[in-house]
Amino acid sequence: EAQVTQNPRYLITVTGKKLTVTCSQNMNHEYMSWYRQDPGLGLRQIYYSMNVEVTDKGDVPEGYKVSRKEKRNFPLILESPSPNQTSLYFCASSLTGRAYNSPLHFGNGTRLTVT
Amino acid sequence: SQQGEEDPQALSIQEGENATMNCSYKTSINNLQWYRQNSGRGLVHLILIRSNEREKHSGRLRVTLDTSKKSSSLLITASRAADTASYFCATDATRKAAGNKLTFGGGTRVLVKP
């Protein structure tokens, strides 16, 4: 089944403890992206990757890192999480980096709580 | 501020009725997309309409786009309880080298009562 898989689904951690949220897609998509969703603020893009070894900042990149060493994986790294990073995170992928012919496929989300 | 703004923020209807929600945006776009999100789950792509299209259908969904007014509408006909979800518009602005830079609105929460 074609899908974007995020792990874990739920994560509770403490301030400053490094964590990684994994994202993997099995559709051979070139483009991958991370969003966070907060009440009243909608979805905001954190980072995106047009292809392997190519990453770039979205609208809210501060406090996050990503890597794209393989086409299928796009982990989100929080080196020193803070409470303001408590949010619902979504990974998404699309065939190409051009939205006009390439809708996004979303994972089921990771709910992160930082205390 | 968000590129797309949905209206209304919430909508409650009876099963079988039609549901209409609107999206307004600020800058020129290449295309506009609608997504559905069931509670706590990932977004699911519903329909994409290009800037040179005025109307598009997919099953019980009808989307219109008016680029002169910078607005779009999503109509769900003969709604079902399973249509209960949040609906988001997303725009792909005409800008260079931004990848699949979709900007999402705040969403419309639709409740379909049986």
XYZ file of N, CA and C in Angstrom:
687
model
N 0.851 -1.203 0.000
C 0.000 0.000 0.000
C 0.881 1.245 0.000
N 0.549 2.183 -0.897
C 1.304 3.428 -0.969
C 1.024 4.261 0.277
N 2.076 4.660 0.970
C 1.822 5.422 2.184
C 3.059 6.180 2.654
N 2.764 7.134 3.530
C 3.803 7.855 4.268
C 3.680 7.417 5.724
N 4.762 6.918 6.263
C 4.736 6.360 7.616
C 5.581 7.203 8.546
N 4.953 7.663 9.607
C 5.650 8.441 10.637
C 5.692 7.637 11.918
N 6.788 7.787 12.623
C 6.898 7.188 13.951
C 7.711 8.082 14.878
N 7.304 8.146 16.163
C 6.125 7.494 16.734
C 4.862 8.299 16.477
N 3.695 7.764 16.828
C 2.436 8.510 16.729
C 2.296 9.495 17.885
N 2.766 9.096 19.040
C 2.706 9.957 20.220
C 4.075 9.962 20.899
N 4.452 11.127 21.389
C 5.753 11.245 22.052
C 5.674 12.322 23.126
N 6.040 11.943 24.335
C 6.135 12.890 25.439
C 7.586 12.907 25.880
N 8.154 14.106 25.945
C 9.549 14.207 26.322
C 9.753 15.435 27.220
N 10.985 15.604 27.658
C 11.303 16.742 28.520
C 12.173 17.728 27.767
N 12.153 18.942 28.207
C 12.937 20.011 27.594
C 14.411 19.620 27.494
N 14.959 19.794 26.300
C 16.387 19.581 26.099
C 16.805 18.181 25.697
N 15.907 17.237 25.730
C 16.284 15.860 25.385
C 16.075 15.618 23.892
N 17.165 15.432 23.189
C 17.134 15.283 21.737
C 16.193 14.168 21.299
N 15.460 14.427 20.226
C 14.571 13.397 19.712
C 14.528 13.447 18.188
N 14.139 12.320 17.614
C 13.994 12.212 16.165
C 12.638 11.610 15.855
N 11.940 12.241 14.928
C 10.696 11.680 14.400
C 11.003 11.169 12.996
N 10.715 9.911 12.764
C 11.064 9.339 11.466
C 9.903 9.474 10.486
N 10.256 9.537 9.219
C 9.263 9.598 8.152
C 9.795 8.792 6.982
N 8.960 7.926 6.445
C 9.362 7.106 5.326
C 8.211 7.002 4.339
N 8.528 7.083 3.039
C 7.491 6.907 2.010
C 7.935 5.823 1.031
N 6.947 5.085 0.523
C 7.256 3.957 -0.357
C 6.773 4.198 -1.779
N 6.654 5.467 -2.163
C 6.102 5.808 -3.467
C 7.164 6.365 -4.418
N 8.415 6.296 -4.019
C 9.519 6.821 -4.840
C 9.339 8.320 -5.133
N 8.780 9.034 -4.159
C 8.555 10.470 -4.332
C 9.852 11.242 -4.177
N 9.990 12.270 -5.014
C 11.175 13.126 -4.922
C 11.053 14.115 -3.757
N 9.861 14.643 -3.561
C 9.659 15.762 -2.655
C 9.126 15.273 -1.318
N 9.694 15.792 -0.230
C 9.194 15.501 1.113
C 9.223 16.774 1.940
N 8.330 16.824 2.930
C 8.190 18.052 3.700
C 7.677 17.734 5.094
N 7.993 18.616 6.034
C 7.463 18.525 7.383
C 6.615 19.748 7.676
N 5.457 19.505 8.302
C 4.565 20.568 8.742
C 4.286 20.386 10.236
N 3.967 21.493 10.890
C 3.390 21.408 12.216
C 2.008 22.056 12.189
N 1.120 21.493 12.978
C -0.243 22.001 13.014
C -0.592 22.421 14.425
N -0.962 23.672 14.582
C -1.312 24.226 15.885
C -2.665 24.910 15.801
N -3.466 24.813 16.857
C -4.797 25.442 16.837
C -4.703 26.929 16.521
N -5.518 27.368 15.586
C -5.543 28.782 15.237
C -4.454 29.227 14.286
N -3.462 28.368 14.057
C -2.341 28.735 13.181
C -2.284 27.885 11.931
N -3.125 26.858 11.859
C -3.149 26.020 10.663
C -1.886 25.191 10.531
N -1.589 24.785 9.310
C -0.373 24.022 9.030
C 0.723 24.962 8.568
N 1.878 24.823 9.158
C 3.020 25.640 8.772
C 4.188 24.732 8.403
N 4.841 25.079 7.318
C 5.917 24.233 6.812
C 7.203 24.483 7.601
N 7.859 23.398 7.998
C 9.088 23.502 8.788
C 10.309 23.421 7.866
N 10.432 22.334 7.148
C 11.498 22.108 6.190
C 10.931 21.319 5.021
N 11.611 21.401 3.902
C 11.253 20.564 2.781
C 12.501 20.091 2.051
N 12.307 19.075 1.217
C 13.409 18.508 0.445
C 12.935 18.217 -0.971
N 13.614 18.811 -1.931
C 13.231 18.600 -3.326
C 13.747 17.263 -3.855
N 14.805 16.754 -3.240
C 15.347 15.463 -3.649
C 16.450 15.073 -2.670
N 17.072 13.950 -2.910
C 18.114 13.461 -2.009
C 19.213 14.512 -1.876
N 19.627 14.739 -0.632
C 20.705 15.673 -0.297
C 20.348 17.132 -0.563
N 19.071 17.415 -0.844
C 18.635 18.795 -1.069
C 17.548 19.137 -0.064
N 17.852 19.998 0.892
C 16.852 20.407 1.871
C 16.832 21.919 1.963
N 15.689 22.457 2.415
C 15.597 23.909 2.542
C 14.578 24.255 3.617
N 14.728 25.464 4.144
C 13.867 25.912 5.230
C 12.486 26.264 4.718
N 11.510 25.963 5.562
C 10.151 26.412 5.318
C 9.894 27.702 6.067
N 8.697 27.810 6.605
C 8.320 29.051 7.286
C 8.751 29.108 8.750
N 8.862 27.944 9.384
C 9.178 27.913 10.815
C 10.293 26.902 11.111
N 11.503 27.108 10.610
C 12.557 26.103 10.756
C 13.323 26.134 12.078
N 13.166 27.203 12.862
C 13.989 27.363 14.051
C 13.755 26.229 15.047
N 14.850 25.636 15.500
C 14.774 24.564 16.480
C 14.659 23.178 15.884
N 14.680 23.092 14.563
C 14.540 21.811 13.881
C 15.705 21.575 12.921
N 15.978 20.300 12.679
C 16.926 19.903 11.645
C 16.317 18.756 10.864
N 16.761 18.607 9.632
C 16.326 17.481 8.813
C 17.527 16.959 8.047
N 17.345 15.766 7.488
C 18.350 15.227 6.567
C 17.635 14.406 5.521
N 18.248 14.291 4.359
C 17.652 13.483 3.288
C 18.787 12.693 2.621
N 19.224 11.659 3.303
C 20.321 10.847 2.788
C 19.822 9.805 1.794
N 18.570 9.414 1.968
C 17.966 8.439 1.049
C 16.649 9.030 0.562
N 16.209 8.577 -0.595
C 14.993 9.134 -1.162
C 13.777 8.865 -0.295
N 13.708 7.713 0.333
C 12.489 7.335 1.039
C 12.374 7.928 2.442
N 13.471 8.365 3.040
C 13.442 8.787 4.446
C 13.728 10.277 4.622
N 13.010 10.865 5.567
C 13.178 12.304 5.820
C 12.922 12.556 7.309
N 13.896 12.229 8.161
C 13.688 12.392 9.600
C 13.704 13.850 10.039
N 12.925 14.142 11.063
C 12.877 15.464 11.691
C 13.565 15.352 13.039
N 14.543 16.207 13.256
C 15.359 16.147 14.469
C 15.150 17.410 15.294
N 14.869 17.204 16.577
C 14.815 18.316 17.516
C 15.986 18.132 18.462
N 17.014 18.947 18.291
C 18.245 18.790 19.068
C 18.022 19.111 20.549
N 17.248 20.134 20.825
C 16.982 20.537 22.207
C 15.538 21.020 22.292
N 14.601 20.092 22.388
C 13.183 20.472 22.344
C 12.799 21.435 23.461
N 11.859 22.305 23.133
C 11.328 23.237 24.127
C 9.801 23.130 24.115
N 9.147 23.585 25.183
C 7.680 23.451 25.263
C 6.940 24.078 24.080
N 7.507 25.125 23.469
C 6.800 25.741 22.331
C 6.856 24.880 21.068
N 7.529 23.752 21.150
C 7.522 22.804 20.041
C 6.493 21.692 20.244
N 5.729 21.809 21.321
C 4.587 20.920 21.512
C 3.595 21.181 20.381
N 3.290 20.140 19.616
C 2.479 20.336 18.417
C 2.137 18.993 17.799
N 1.335 19.050 16.743
C 1.042 17.876 15.917
C 1.855 18.021 14.631
N 2.706 17.054 14.368
C 3.627 17.131 13.235
C 3.203 16.179 12.128
N 3.298 16.659 10.899
C 2.974 15.845 9.737
C 4.127 15.848 8.751
N 4.420 14.655 8.264
C 5.324 14.495 7.142
C 4.480 14.321 5.891
N 4.940 14.847 4.780
C 4.201 14.727 3.525
C 5.182 14.529 2.389
N 4.702 13.889 1.337
C 5.556 13.694 0.161
C 4.734 13.887 -1.096
N 5.428 14.178 -2.185
C 4.775 14.252 -3.486
C 5.749 13.791 -4.562
N 5.179 13.420 -5.688
C 5.995 12.845 -6.756
C 7.115 13.789 -7.162
N 6.745 15.032 -7.378
C 7.743 16.032 -7.737
C 7.580 17.235 -6.815
N 8.457 18.197 -7.000
C 8.379 19.408 -6.192
C 7.487 20.471 -6.792
N 6.700 20.104 -7.780
C 5.843 21.092 -8.423
C 4.386 20.756 -8.121
N 3.714 21.646 -7.375
C 2.379 21.343 -6.855
C 1.333 21.212 -7.951
N 1.580 21.798 -9.106
C 0.516 21.809 -10.117
C 0.196 20.416 -10.619
N 1.090 19.492 -10.489
C 0.792 18.129 -10.955
C 1.095 17.084 -9.902
N 1.165 17.492 -8.651
C 1.728 16.590 -7.671
C 1.167 16.844 -6.280
N -0.048 16.359 -5.998
C -0.627 16.565 -4.672
C 0.211 15.932 -3.567
N 0.074 16.465 -2.374
C 0.804 15.945 -1.225
C 0.097 14.724 -0.626
N 0.907 13.757 -0.199
C 0.429 12.601 0.559
C 0.954 12.772 1.986
N 0.059 12.703 2.945
C 0.427 12.957 4.330
C 0.520 11.672 5.142
N 1.429 11.693 6.118
C 1.432 10.670 7.139
C 0.321 10.932 8.148
N 0.180 10.033 9.127
C -0.905 10.160 10.104
C -0.572 11.050 11.283
N 0.607 11.583 11.293
C 0.922 12.585 12.306
C 1.644 12.030 13.521
N 2.385 12.907 14.163
C 3.062 12.615 15.436
C 2.685 13.710 16.416
N 2.045 13.310 17.503
C 1.671 14.308 18.512
C 2.787 14.371 19.541
N 3.474 15.494 19.572
C 4.625 15.689 20.459
C 4.259 16.622 21.602
N 4.583 16.194 22.806
C 4.429 17.036 23.990
C 5.785 17.185 24.646
N 6.202 18.438 24.844
C 7.475 18.721 25.508
C 7.168 19.397 26.837
N 7.606 18.780 27.930
C 7.294 19.339 29.250
C 8.511 20.025 29.861
N 0.778 36.014 7.854
C -0.615 35.616 7.850
C -0.839 34.529 6.787
N -1.928 33.789 6.935
C -2.162 32.673 6.047
C -2.556 33.159 4.668
N -2.137 32.443 3.639
C -2.510 32.781 2.280
C -3.984 32.484 2.061
N -4.421 31.298 2.531
C -5.803 30.927 2.337
C -6.593 31.058 3.628
N -7.775 31.613 3.518
C -8.641 31.742 4.685
C -9.975 31.108 4.349
N -10.369 30.104 5.141
C -11.629 29.434 4.879
C -12.773 30.111 5.633
N -13.921 29.996 5.055
C -15.136 30.556 5.648
C -16.301 29.627 5.301
N -17.145 29.218 6.254
C -17.042 29.547 7.678
C -15.973 28.728 8.390
N -15.726 29.032 9.638
C -14.781 28.238 10.416
C -15.396 26.901 10.798
N -16.710 26.896 10.968
C -17.389 25.657 11.336
C -18.757 25.635 10.683
N -19.233 24.426 10.407
C -20.471 24.234 9.670
C -21.139 22.970 10.193
N -22.416 23.063 10.521
C -23.148 21.891 11.002
C -24.371 21.698 10.120
N -24.515 20.516 9.550
C -25.633 20.252 8.645
C -26.212 18.867 8.921
N -27.383 18.620 8.373
C -28.007 17.303 8.458
C -27.554 16.451 7.278
N -27.493 15.164 7.532
C -27.160 14.227 6.469
C -28.094 14.444 5.279
N -27.533 14.420 4.088
C -28.335 14.622 2.888
C -28.304 16.052 2.372
N -27.981 17.000 3.246
C -27.887 18.398 2.825
C -26.555 18.641 2.123
N -26.492 19.776 1.439
C -25.235 20.187 0.804
C -24.424 21.050 1.764
N -23.119 20.956 1.650
C -22.227 21.783 2.463
C -21.363 22.619 1.537
N -21.308 23.906 1.793
C -20.481 24.803 0.978
C -19.527 25.557 1.879
N -18.285 25.576 1.475
C -17.289 26.355 2.211
C -16.443 27.121 1.199
N -15.919 28.240 1.651
C -15.206 29.150 0.768
C -13.780 29.352 1.231
N -12.947 29.708 0.276
C -11.540 29.973 0.555
C -11.148 31.240 -0.173
N -10.549 32.173 0.546
C -10.023 33.375 -0.113
C -8.514 33.393 0.069
N -7.840 33.931 -0.922
C -6.386 33.982 -0.859
C -5.911 35.345 -1.324
N -4.617 35.609 -1.143
C -4.158 36.987 -1.333
C -3.317 37.207 -2.581
N -2.469 36.233 -2.925
C -1.546 36.456 -4.049
C -1.901 35.567 -5.225
N -1.323 35.846 -6.368
C -1.571 35.026 -7.559
C -1.129 33.591 -7.328
N -1.863 32.664 -7.917
C -1.596 31.246 -7.671
C -1.416 30.483 -8.973
N -0.712 29.340 -8.877
C -0.664 28.384 -9.983
C -1.856 27.448 -9.917
N -2.163 27.013 -8.698
C -3.296 26.109 -8.515
C -3.790 26.209 -7.081
N -4.956 25.655 -6.862
C -5.523 25.624 -5.528
C -5.992 24.192 -5.270
N -5.726 23.710 -4.076
C -6.091 22.340 -3.740
C -6.978 22.328 -2.502
N -7.797 21.321 -2.413
C -8.605 21.085 -1.212
C -8.203 19.751 -0.603
N -8.094 19.767 0.725
C -7.737 18.575 1.483
C -8.765 18.358 2.584
N -8.928 17.095 2.977
C -9.793 16.748 4.098
C -8.937 16.151 5.212
N -9.290 16.467 6.462
C -8.591 15.904 7.609
C -9.607 15.372 8.593
N -9.595 14.070 8.775
C -10.395 13.482 9.844
C -9.661 13.707 11.158
N -10.405 13.731 12.227
C -9.881 14.138 13.528
C -8.570 13.443 13.874
N -7.526 14.227 14.073
C -6.246 13.698 14.506
C -5.478 12.922 13.470
N -5.956 12.902 12.229
C -5.277 12.131 11.191
C -4.616 13.047 10.171
N -3.888 12.438 9.253
C -3.243 13.224 8.202
C -4.236 13.741 7.186
N -3.812 14.751 6.442
C -4.671 15.329 5.418
C -4.708 14.420 4.193
N -5.862 14.422 3.552
C -6.056 13.620 2.349
C -6.434 14.556 1.209
N -5.726 14.440 0.104
C -5.990 15.294 -1.040
C -7.340 14.963 -1.668
N -8.139 16.005 -1.936
C -9.449 15.809 -2.547
C -9.451 16.194 -4.013
N -9.002 17.396 -4.305
C -9.152 17.894 -5.657
C -8.171 19.049 -5.876
N -7.691 19.177 -7.089
C -6.795 20.252 -7.487
C -7.418 20.990 -8.648
N -7.427 22.302 -8.580
C -7.943 23.105 -9.682
C -6.851 24.084 -10.093
N -6.562 24.130 -11.381
C -5.507 25.003 -11.865
C -6.038 26.421 -12.055
N -5.140 27.349 -12.144
C -5.542 28.762 -12.211
C -6.318 29.090 -13.484
N -6.166 28.272 -14.527
C -6.900 28.542 -15.765
C -8.228 27.752 -15.847
N -8.576 27.076 -14.779
C -9.845 26.348 -14.713
C -10.834 27.096 -13.835
N -12.118 26.945 -14.118
C -13.125 27.670 -13.353
C -13.947 26.737 -12.473
N -14.059 25.485 -12.902
C -14.882 24.543 -12.143
C -14.336 23.137 -12.363
N -14.463 22.322 -11.296
C -14.016 20.948 -11.403
C -14.888 20.074 -10.520
N -15.130 18.857 -10.981
C -15.979 17.936 -10.228
C -15.199 16.663 -9.919
N -15.517 16.075 -8.778
C -14.993 14.754 -8.439
C -16.008 14.084 -7.532
N -16.775 13.164 -8.083
C -17.827 12.500 -7.307
C -18.837 13.507 -6.789
N -19.007 13.572 -5.478
C -19.945 14.525 -4.866
C -19.304 15.876 -4.570
N -18.104 16.072 -5.014
C -17.410 17.327 -4.770
C -17.442 18.206 -6.017
N -17.684 19.495 -5.765
C -17.608 20.469 -6.842
C -16.778 21.646 -6.342
N -15.762 21.998 -7.087
C -14.897 23.114 -6.723
C -14.983 24.176 -7.811
N -15.096 25.419 -7.377
C -15.035 26.534 -8.308
C -13.851 27.421 -7.943
N -13.368 28.129 -8.918
C -12.260 29.046 -8.705
C -12.531 30.334 -9.449
N -12.439 31.442 -8.758
C -12.592 32.767 -9.356
C -11.307 33.545 -9.074
N -10.422 33.551 -10.047
C -9.119 34.199 -9.822
C -9.252 35.714 -9.740
N -10.306 36.277 -10.338
C -10.478 37.735 -10.260
C -10.841 38.155 -8.834
N -11.548 37.285 -8.135
C -11.910 37.570 -6.744
C -10.962 36.885 -5.769
N -10.019 36.110 -6.295
C -9.087 35.362 -5.447
C -9.867 34.524 -4.432
N -10.771 33.715 -4.959
C -11.576 32.894 -4.071
C -11.932 31.569 -4.734
N -12.218 30.597 -3.882
C -12.625 29.268 -4.337
C -13.719 28.768 -3.407
N -14.543 27.883 -3.917
C -15.542 27.263 -3.061
C -15.513 25.756 -3.258
N -15.826 25.049 -2.193
C -15.953 23.585 -2.217
C -17.382 23.249 -1.822
N -18.056 22.532 -2.674
C -19.423 22.084 -2.412
C -19.419 20.574 -2.270
N -19.965 20.100 -1.167
C -20.166 18.658 -0.978
C -21.666 18.416 -1.078
N -22.072 17.663 -2.064
C -23.495 17.416 -2.236
C -23.916 16.147 -1.497
N -25.188 16.123 -1.097
C -25.764 14.943 -0.444
C -24.843 14.410 0.643
N -24.561 15.247 1.613
C -23.539 14.914 2.609
C -23.915 13.664 3.410
N -22.860 13.012 3.888
C -22.990 11.798 4.701
C -22.260 12.011 6.011
N -22.597 11.214 7.003
C -21.928 11.334 8.300
C -20.410 11.185 8.147
N -19.992 10.363 7.194
C -18.560 10.138 6.972
C -17.847 11.365 6.409
N -18.608 12.371 5.972
C -17.991 13.608 5.490
C -17.578 14.516 6.638
N -17.953 14.164 7.857
C -17.541 14.939 9.029
C -16.026 14.981 9.104
N -15.469 16.180 9.027
C -14.015 16.355 8.957
C -13.717 17.841 8.903
N -12.445 18.174 8.900
C -12.023 19.540 8.609
C -11.542 19.594 7.168
N -11.853 20.684 6.498
C -11.506 20.844 5.091
C -10.598 22.065 4.954
N -9.510 21.864 4.231
C -8.511 22.917 4.072
C -8.301 23.229 2.599
N -8.178 24.515 2.316
C -7.690 24.883 0.996
C -6.199 25.145 1.102
N -5.514 24.927 0.012
C -4.070 25.142 -0.026
C -3.723 25.743 -1.368
N -2.904 26.757 -1.342
C -2.546 27.429 -2.576
C -1.065 27.258 -2.868
N -0.783 27.189 -4.135
C 0.585 27.098 -4.629
C 0.874 28.421 -5.311
N 1.545 29.298 -4.603
C 1.751 30.644 -5.118
C 2.743 30.629 -6.275
N 2.600 31.616 -7.131
C 3.494 31.709 -8.283
C 4.806 32.333 -7.846
N 5.698 31.493 -7.364
C 7.003 31.993 -6.957
C 8.060 30.994 -7.395
N 9.259 31.439 -7.472
C 10.321 30.577 -7.971
C 10.905 29.725 -6.866
N 11.397 28.585 -7.273
C 12.292 27.780 -6.442
C 11.799 27.568 -5.015
N 10.492 27.421 -4.859
C 9.978 27.209 -3.500
C 9.489 25.787 -3.326
N 9.782 24.934 -4.285
C 9.332 23.562 -4.172
C 7.826 23.493 -4.169
N 7.306 22.433 -3.598
C 5.870 22.237 -3.532
C 5.342 23.061 -2.372
N 5.455 24.366 -2.497
C 5.207 25.257 -1.384
C 3.716 25.538 -1.286
N 3.011 24.632 -0.686
C 1.600 24.851 -0.442
C 1.423 25.630 0.848
N 0.558 26.610 0.815
C 0.209 27.360 2.013
C -1.229 27.035 2.352
N -1.438 26.542 3.564
C -2.754 26.058 3.976
C -3.524 27.126 4.732
N -4.834 27.116 4.540
C -5.709 27.948 5.337
C -5.981 27.304 6.683
N -6.804 27.973 7.487
C -7.105 27.498 8.830
C -8.133 26.390 8.895
N -8.845 26.153 7.795
C -9.769 25.028 7.737
C -11.203 25.372 8.112
N -12.115 24.578 7.604
C -13.531 24.620 7.977
C -13.885 23.286 8.604
N -14.392 23.317 9.821
C -14.821 22.077 10.501
C -16.264 21.807 10.119
N -16.490 20.656 9.504
C -17.829 20.278 9.059
C -18.336 19.128 9.909
N -19.533 19.301 10.454
C -20.191 18.246 11.216
C -21.460 17.867 10.470
N -21.566 16.612 10.072
C -22.763 16.113 9.405
C -23.505 15.222 10.382
N -24.693 15.676 10.762
C -25.481 14.953 11.764
C -26.387 13.938 11.093
N -26.408 12.720 11.631
C -27.239 11.679 11.007
C -28.734 11.961 11.187
